[in-house]
PDB file of C-alpha atoms in Angstrom:
ATOM      1  CA  UNK V 170      92.294 120.899  90.619  1.00  0.00           C
ATOM      2  CA  UNK V 171      89.476 120.835  93.179  1.00  0.00           C
ATOM      3  CA  UNK V 172      90.215 118.855  96.294  1.00  0.00           C
ATOM      4  CA  UNK V 173      89.221 118.520  99.911  1.00  0.00           C
ATOM      5  CA  UNK V 174      91.820 120.095 102.177  1.00  0.00           C
ATOM      6  CA  UNK V 175      92.376 118.911 105.723  1.00  0.00           C
ATOM      7  CA  UNK V 176      94.572 120.507 108.362  1.00  0.00           C
ATOM      8  CA  UNK V 177      96.683 119.562 110.151  1.00  0.00           C
ATOM      9  CA  UNK V 178      97.974 116.469 108.370  1.00  0.00           C
ATOM     10  CA  UNK V 179      99.516 115.170 111.585  1.00  0.00           C
ATOM     11  CA  UNK V 180      98.806 115.968 115.214  1.00  0.00           C
ATOM     12  CA  UNK V 181     100.419 114.611 118.351  1.00  0.00           C
ATOM     13  CA  UNK V 182      98.860 115.733 121.592  1.00  0.00           C
ATOM     14  CA  UNK V 183      98.731 114.773 125.221  1.00  0.00           C
ATOM     15  CA  UNK V 184      95.745 113.111 126.775  1.00  0.00           C
ATOM     16  CA  UNK V 185      93.241 115.652 128.033  1.00  0.00           C
ATOM     17  CA  UNK V 186      94.085 118.316 125.483  1.00  0.00           C
ATOM     18  CA  UNK V 187      91.597 119.742 123.012  1.00  0.00           C
ATOM     19  CA  UNK V 188      92.074 118.807 119.383  1.00  0.00           C
ATOM     20  CA  UNK V 189      90.548 120.666 116.457  1.00  0.00           C
ATOM     21  CA  UNK V 190      90.661 119.282 112.938  1.00  0.00           C
ATOM     22  CA  UNK V 191      89.641 121.416 109.986  1.00  0.00           C
ATOM     23  CA  UNK V 192      88.316 120.638 106.562  1.00  0.00           C
ATOM     24  CA  UNK V 193      87.739 122.771 103.502  1.00  0.00           C
ATOM     25  CA  UNK V 194      85.261 120.976 101.260  1.00  0.00           C
ATOM     26  CA  UNK V 195      85.265 121.274  97.493  1.00  0.00           C
ATOM     27  CA  UNK V 196      83.547 124.469  96.420  1.00  0.00           C
ATOM     28  CA  UNK V 197      79.934 123.802  95.508  1.00  0.00           C
ATOM     29  CA  UNK V 198      79.636 120.523  97.383  1.00  0.00           C
ATOM     30  CA  UNK V 199      76.704 120.541  99.783  1.00  0.00           C
ATOM     31  CA  UNK V 200      77.452 117.345 101.715  1.00  0.00           C
ATOM     32  CA  UNK V 201      80.321 116.887 104.171  1.00  0.00           C
ATOM     33  CA  UNK V 202      81.288 113.669 105.924  1.00  0.00           C
ATOM     34  CA  UNK V 203      83.650 112.952 108.814  1.00  0.00           C
ATOM     35  CA  UNK V 204      85.119 109.448 109.051  1.00  0.00           C
ATOM     36  CA  UNK V 205      87.555 107.832 111.441  1.00  0.00           C
ATOM     37  CA  UNK V 206      89.840 105.036 110.286  1.00  0.00           C
ATOM     38  CA  UNK V 207      91.559 102.570 112.607  1.00  0.00           C
ATOM     39  CA  UNK V 208      93.025  99.138 112.062  1.00  0.00           C
ATOM     40  CA  UNK V 209      90.492  97.566 114.390  1.00  0.00           C
ATOM     41  CA  UNK V 210      87.287  99.317 113.333  1.00  0.00           C
ATOM     42  CA  UNK V 211      88.018 100.264 109.749  1.00  0.00           C
ATOM     43  CA  UNK V 212      86.181 103.303 108.396  1.00  0.00           C
ATOM     44  CA  UNK V 213      83.539 104.616 110.743  1.00  0.00           C
ATOM     45  CA  UNK V 214      81.141 107.385 109.834  1.00  0.00           C
ATOM     46  CA  UNK V 215      81.177 109.940 112.633  1.00  0.00           C
ATOM     47  CA  UNK V 216      78.898 112.628 111.230  1.00  0.00           C
ATOM     48  CA  UNK V 217      77.655 114.184 108.056  1.00  0.00           C
ATOM     49  CA  UNK V 218      76.162 117.483 107.033  1.00  0.00           C
ATOM     50  CA  UNK V 219      74.023 118.618 104.176  1.00  0.00           C
ATOM     51  CA  UNK V 220      73.793 122.316 103.365  1.00  0.00           C
ATOM     52  CA  UNK V 221      75.704 122.914 106.630  1.00  0.00           C
ATOM     53  CA  UNK V 222      73.013 121.240 108.746  1.00  0.00           C
ATOM     54  CA  UNK V 223      73.963 118.120 110.692  1.00  0.00           C
ATOM     55  CA  UNK V 224      71.952 115.157 109.419  1.00  0.00           C
ATOM     56  CA  UNK V 225      73.449 112.371 111.432  1.00  0.00           C
ATOM     57  CA  UNK V 226      76.082 112.337 114.144  1.00  0.00           C
ATOM     58  CA  UNK V 227      75.064 109.079 115.757  1.00  0.00           C
ATOM     59  CA  UNK V 228      78.495 107.589 115.137  1.00  0.00           C
ATOM     60  CA  UNK V 229      80.200 110.205 117.262  1.00  0.00           C
ATOM     61  CA  UNK V 230      80.858 109.961 121.010  1.00  0.00           C
ATOM     62  CA  UNK V 231      78.746 112.902 122.129  1.00  0.00           C
ATOM     63  CA  UNK V 232      80.471 113.510 125.417  1.00  0.00           C
ATOM     64  CA  UNK V 233      83.777 114.530 123.867  1.00  0.00           C
ATOM     65  CA  UNK V 234      83.303 114.979 120.126  1.00  0.00           C
ATOM     66  CA  UNK V 235      81.616 117.826 118.298  1.00  0.00           C
ATOM     67  CA  UNK V 236      81.302 118.646 114.619  1.00  0.00           C
ATOM     68  CA  UNK V 237      80.274 121.951 113.105  1.00  0.00           C
ATOM     69  CA  UNK V 238      80.137 123.846 109.851  1.00  0.00           C
ATOM     70  CA  UNK V 239      80.484 127.533 110.683  1.00  0.00           C
ATOM     71  CA  UNK V 240      80.261 128.324 106.970  1.00  0.00           C
ATOM     72  CA  UNK V 241      80.148 126.535 103.634  1.00  0.00           C
ATOM     73  CA  UNK V 242      83.937 126.565 103.280  1.00  0.00           C
ATOM     74  CA  UNK V 243      84.847 125.143 106.686  1.00  0.00           C
ATOM     75  CA  UNK V 244      83.968 122.043 108.669  1.00  0.00           C
ATOM     76  CA  UNK V 245      85.498 121.323 112.065  1.00  0.00           C
ATOM     77  CA  UNK V 246      85.773 118.260 114.258  1.00  0.00           C
ATOM     78  CA  UNK V 247      86.728 118.823 117.874  1.00  0.00           C
ATOM     79  CA  UNK V 248      87.689 116.387 120.588  1.00  0.00           C
ATOM     80  CA  UNK V 249      87.712 117.642 124.164  1.00  0.00           C
ATOM     81  CA  UNK V 250      89.225 116.100 126.179  1.00  0.00           C
ATOM     82  CA  UNK V 251      91.230 113.782 123.937  1.00  0.00           C
ATOM     83  CA  UNK V 252      92.062 110.225 124.984  1.00  0.00           C
ATOM     84  CA  UNK V 253      94.606 107.689 123.671  1.00  0.00           C
ATOM     85  CA  UNK V 254      91.780 105.618 122.153  1.00  0.00           C
ATOM     86  CA  UNK V 255      91.007 108.573 119.870  1.00  0.00           C
ATOM     87  CA  UNK V 256      94.258 107.948 118.007  1.00  0.00           C
ATOM     88  CA  UNK V 257      93.295 107.328 114.399  1.00  0.00           C
ATOM     89  CA  UNK V 258      93.243 108.894 110.973  1.00  0.00           C
ATOM     90  CA  UNK V 259      90.322 111.267 110.574  1.00  0.00           C
ATOM     91  CA  UNK V 260      89.030 111.852 107.078  1.00  0.00           C
ATOM     92  CA  UNK V 261      86.807 114.576 105.802  1.00  0.00           C
ATOM     93  CA  UNK V 262      84.962 114.059 102.540  1.00  0.00           C
ATOM     94  CA  UNK V 263      82.626 116.244 100.556  1.00  0.00           C
ATOM     95  CA  UNK V 264      80.087 115.440  97.891  1.00  0.00           C
ATOM     96  CA  UNK V 265      77.858 117.118  95.341  1.00  0.00           C
ATOM     97  CA  UNK V 266      74.673 115.718  96.828  1.00  0.00           C
ATOM     98  CA  UNK V 267      74.345 112.362  95.112  1.00  0.00           C
ATOM     99  CA  UNK V 268      76.131 110.543  97.901  1.00  0.00           C
ATOM    100  CA  UNK V 269      79.503 110.580  96.172  1.00  0.00           C
ATOM    101  CA  UNK V 270      82.341 111.366  98.535  1.00  0.00           C
ATOM    102  CA  UNK V 271      85.645 112.974  97.646  1.00  0.00           C
ATOM    103  CA  UNK V 272      88.159 112.441 100.400  1.00  0.00           C
ATOM    104  CA  UNK V 273      90.823 114.633 101.874  1.00  0.00           C
ATOM    105  CA  UNK V 274      94.262 113.316 102.770  1.00  0.00           C
ATOM    106  CA  UNK V 275      93.290 112.847 106.393  1.00  0.00           C
ATOM    107  CA  UNK V 276      94.571 114.008 109.766  1.00  0.00           C
ATOM    108  CA  UNK V 277      96.648 111.451 111.607  1.00  0.00           C
ATOM    109  CA  UNK V 278      95.979 111.992 115.303  1.00  0.00           C
ATOM    110  CA  UNK V 279      98.124 110.498 118.019  1.00  0.00           C
ATOM    111  CA  UNK V 280      97.102 111.020 121.625  1.00  0.00           C
ATOM    112  CA  UNK V 281      99.786 110.090 124.131  1.00  0.00           C
TER     113      UNK V 281
ATOM    114  CA  UNK M  65      70.514  96.812 109.936  1.00  0.00           C
ATOM    115  CA  UNK M  66      72.034  98.188 106.763  1.00  0.00           C
ATOM    116  CA  UNK M  67      75.520  96.824 106.221  1.00  0.00           C
ATOM    117  CA  UNK M  68      78.277  96.282 103.704  1.00  0.00           C
ATOM    118  CA  UNK M  69      80.277  93.067 103.719  1.00  0.00           C
ATOM    119  CA  UNK M  70      83.578  92.576 101.986  1.00  0.00           C
ATOM    120  CA  UNK M  71      84.120  88.866 102.139  1.00  0.00           C
ATOM    121  CA  UNK M  72      87.904  88.829 101.852  1.00  0.00           C
ATOM    122  CA  UNK M  73      90.195  90.864 104.074  1.00  0.00           C
ATOM    123  CA  UNK M  74      93.264  90.016 101.998  1.00  0.00           C
ATOM    124  CA  UNK M  75      93.683  88.886  98.406  1.00  0.00           C
ATOM    125  CA  UNK M  76      97.172  88.001  97.173  1.00  0.00           C
ATOM    126  CA  UNK M  77      97.569  87.463  93.438  1.00  0.00           C
ATOM    127  CA  UNK M  78     100.363  87.277  90.919  1.00  0.00           C
ATOM    128  CA  UNK M  79     100.914  89.993  88.367  1.00  0.00           C
ATOM    129  CA  UNK M  80      98.803  89.630  85.201  1.00  0.00           C
ATOM    130  CA  UNK M  81      96.382  87.272  86.931  1.00  0.00           C
ATOM    131  CA  UNK M  82      92.663  88.083  87.136  1.00  0.00           C
ATOM    132  CA  UNK M  83      91.177  89.200  90.426  1.00  0.00           C
ATOM    133  CA  UNK M  84      87.728  89.554  91.964  1.00  0.00           C
ATOM    134  CA  UNK M  85      87.067  91.465  95.170  1.00  0.00           C
ATOM    135  CA  UNK M  86      83.696  90.639  96.618  1.00  0.00           C
ATOM    136  CA  UNK M  87      81.147  92.999  98.117  1.00  0.00           C
ATOM    137  CA  UNK M  88      77.645  92.313  99.370  1.00  0.00           C
ATOM    138  CA  UNK M  89      75.211  94.744 100.882  1.00  0.00           C
ATOM    139  CA  UNK M  90      71.967  94.494 102.761  1.00  0.00           C
ATOM    140  CA  UNK M  91      69.103  96.599 101.562  1.00  0.00           C
ATOM    141  CA  UNK M  92      65.597  96.487 100.248  1.00  0.00           C
ATOM    142  CA  UNK M  93      65.566 100.082  99.041  1.00  0.00           C
ATOM    143  CA  UNK M  94      67.376 101.887  96.305  1.00  0.00           C
ATOM    144  CA  UNK M  95      71.105 102.098  96.693  1.00  0.00           C
ATOM    145  CA  UNK M  96      74.093 103.751  95.156  1.00  0.00           C
ATOM    146  CA  UNK M  97      77.245 101.634  95.097  1.00  0.00           C
ATOM    147  CA  UNK M  98      80.893 102.605  95.013  1.00  0.00           C
ATOM    148  CA  UNK M  99      84.382 101.196  95.034  1.00  0.00           C
ATOM    149  CA  UNK M 100      87.183 103.274  96.496  1.00  0.00           C
ATOM    150  CA  UNK M 101      90.921 102.613  96.497  1.00  0.00           C
ATOM    151  CA  UNK M 102      93.356 103.713  99.189  1.00  0.00           C
ATOM    152  CA  UNK M 103      97.106 103.785  98.685  1.00  0.00           C
ATOM    153  CA  UNK M 104      99.399 103.944 101.753  1.00  0.00           C
ATOM    154  CA  UNK M 105      99.180 107.176 103.728  1.00  0.00           C
ATOM    155  CA  UNK M 106      96.615 108.639 101.392  1.00  0.00           C
ATOM    156  CA  UNK M 107      92.919 109.335 101.382  1.00  0.00           C
ATOM    157  CA  UNK M 108      90.378 107.252  99.538  1.00  0.00           C
ATOM    158  CA  UNK M 109      89.944 107.771  95.812  1.00  0.00           C
ATOM    159  CA  UNK M 110      86.780 106.936  93.937  1.00  0.00           C
ATOM    160  CA  UNK M 111      87.394 104.050  91.552  1.00  0.00           C
ATOM    161  CA  UNK M 112      83.931 103.568  90.095  1.00  0.00           C
ATOM    162  CA  UNK M 113      80.287 103.982  90.963  1.00  0.00           C
ATOM    163  CA  UNK M 114      76.831 102.688  90.162  1.00  0.00           C
ATOM    164  CA  UNK M 115      73.997 105.170  90.458  1.00  0.00           C
ATOM    165  CA  UNK M 116      71.526 103.921  87.853  1.00  0.00           C
ATOM    166  CA  UNK M 117      71.360 102.605  84.307  1.00  0.00           C
ATOM    167  CA  UNK M 118      73.749  99.957  83.072  1.00  0.00           C
ATOM    168  CA  UNK M 119      74.582  97.454  85.782  1.00  0.00           C
ATOM    169  CA  UNK M 120      78.167  97.084  84.526  1.00  0.00           C
ATOM    170  CA  UNK M 121      80.418 100.020  85.332  1.00  0.00           C
ATOM    171  CA  UNK M 122      84.058 100.503  84.436  1.00  0.00           C
ATOM    172  CA  UNK M 123      86.994 102.541  85.657  1.00  0.00           C
ATOM    173  CA  UNK M 124      89.683 104.165  83.548  1.00  0.00           C
ATOM    174  CA  UNK M 125      92.365 101.739  84.750  1.00  0.00           C
ATOM    175  CA  UNK M 126      90.692  98.483  83.761  1.00  0.00           C
ATOM    176  CA  UNK M 127      88.557  97.641  86.783  1.00  0.00           C
ATOM    177  CA  UNK M 128      84.880  96.865  86.407  1.00  0.00           C
ATOM    178  CA  UNK M 129      82.030  96.066  88.759  1.00  0.00           C
ATOM    179  CA  UNK M 130      78.577  94.675  88.185  1.00  0.00           C
ATOM    180  CA  UNK M 131      75.521  95.562  90.206  1.00  0.00           C
ATOM    181  CA  UNK M 132      73.519  92.421  90.875  1.00  0.00           C
ATOM    182  CA  UNK M 133      70.283  93.333  92.586  1.00  0.00           C
ATOM    183  CA  UNK M 134      69.050  89.781  93.089  1.00  0.00           C
ATOM    184  CA  UNK M 135      72.257  88.790  94.849  1.00  0.00           C
ATOM    185  CA  UNK M 136      72.763  92.224  96.465  1.00  0.00           C
ATOM    186  CA  UNK M 137      76.336  92.206  95.252  1.00  0.00           C
ATOM    187  CA  UNK M 138      78.733  94.629  93.619  1.00  0.00           C
ATOM    188  CA  UNK M 139      81.920  92.643  93.027  1.00  0.00           C
ATOM    189  CA  UNK M 140      85.006  94.340  91.609  1.00  0.00           C
ATOM    190  CA  UNK M 141      86.991  92.597  88.900  1.00  0.00           C
ATOM    191  CA  UNK M 142      90.057  93.112  86.776  1.00  0.00           C
ATOM    192  CA  UNK M 143      91.187  90.627  84.107  1.00  0.00           C
ATOM    193  CA  UNK M 144      94.906  91.316  84.546  1.00  0.00           C
ATOM    194  CA  UNK M 145      96.407  93.102  87.545  1.00  0.00           C
ATOM    195  CA  UNK M 146      99.600  95.120  87.807  1.00  0.00           C
ATOM    196  CA  UNK M 147     101.990  95.629  90.679  1.00  0.00           C
ATOM    197  CA  UNK M 148     100.679  99.192  90.923  1.00  0.00           C
ATOM    198  CA  UNK M 149      97.194  97.886  91.771  1.00  0.00           C
ATOM    199  CA  UNK M 150      98.454  96.884  95.209  1.00  0.00           C
ATOM    200  CA  UNK M 151      96.280  98.861  97.624  1.00  0.00           C
ATOM    201  CA  UNK M 152      93.311  98.653  99.960  1.00  0.00           C
ATOM    202  CA  UNK M 153      89.924  98.555  98.256  1.00  0.00           C
ATOM    203  CA  UNK M 154      86.706  99.631  99.926  1.00  0.00           C
ATOM    204  CA  UNK M 155      83.172  98.953  98.848  1.00  0.00           C
ATOM    205  CA  UNK M 156      80.658 101.604  99.890  1.00  0.00           C
ATOM    206  CA  UNK M 157      76.908 101.881  99.820  1.00  0.00           C
ATOM    207  CA  UNK M 158      74.650 104.883 100.055  1.00  0.00           C
ATOM    208  CA  UNK M 159      71.057 104.216 100.969  1.00  0.00           C
ATOM    209  CA  UNK M 160      68.401 106.571  99.703  1.00  0.00           C
ATOM    210  CA  UNK M 161      70.982 109.221  98.826  1.00  0.00           C
ATOM    211  CA  UNK M 162      71.949 109.664 102.431  1.00  0.00           C
ATOM    212  CA  UNK M 163      75.011 108.694 104.356  1.00  0.00           C
ATOM    213  CA  UNK M 164      77.700 106.450 102.914  1.00  0.00           C
ATOM    214  CA  UNK M 165      78.718 103.248 104.681  1.00  0.00           C
ATOM    215  CA  UNK M 166      81.942 101.418 103.973  1.00  0.00           C
ATOM    216  CA  UNK M 167      82.951  97.801 104.132  1.00  0.00           C
ATOM    217  CA  UNK M 168      85.946  96.658 106.153  1.00  0.00           C
ATOM    218  CA  UNK M 169      88.223  96.784 103.121  1.00  0.00           C
ATOM    219  CA  UNK M 170      90.166  94.227 101.103  1.00  0.00           C
ATOM    220  CA  UNK M 171      93.918  94.451 100.869  1.00  0.00           C
ATOM    221  CA  UNK M 172      94.988  93.486  97.363  1.00  0.00           C
ATOM    222  CA  UNK M 173      98.632  92.479  97.086  1.00  0.00           C
ATOM    223  CA  UNK M 174      99.998  91.901  93.598  1.00  0.00           C
ATOM    224  CA  UNK M 175     103.172  89.828  93.555  1.00  0.00           C
ATOM    225  CA  UNK M 176     105.704  89.710  90.715  1.00  0.00           C
TER     226      UNK M 176
END
């Protein structure tokens, strides 16, 4: 059963620490999305990649966030330094190129 | 600016009653339209999608949505809801096969 895998599922960290979230997209999917979900802002698109190249990361705070795809089986989202306002659920999704998105279970980040 | 509007943040209904969750989008170009469902502490699951062809699309669990280009709408309907349909529902739009934007979500609560 193909699925998007995100690790870790939960992360609690102290303010100022670096956080790395990982995503394994579904094999064969060429599009990867990163979303952030909060009660106040809902689902926000942070960045997305096609064929490992970043197409749009305008939704991401550039000073502390970075997203990469070192290879076709791994996407990473890093926050350095983390702040309490970064607390949210971060979702990775992958798609087969026709804008469909299959979501992972998310990483629940709490920055204290 | 391209946007997705879900007109109702919460919809409470009684079991076996019909329901309509409304979604409007802004666009003058081709779009792909989606409805996703999110159960507590889970990722989003694709419910149904419109890419082209018939404007009425159906899901396997009785939901349907109709693409109305003139009204730029893609409302989700079900003639008779079950307790298990209680969840958050998100409308999403992809413009020109690029990124996917989500509405704010509608929380459907089905009461016995």
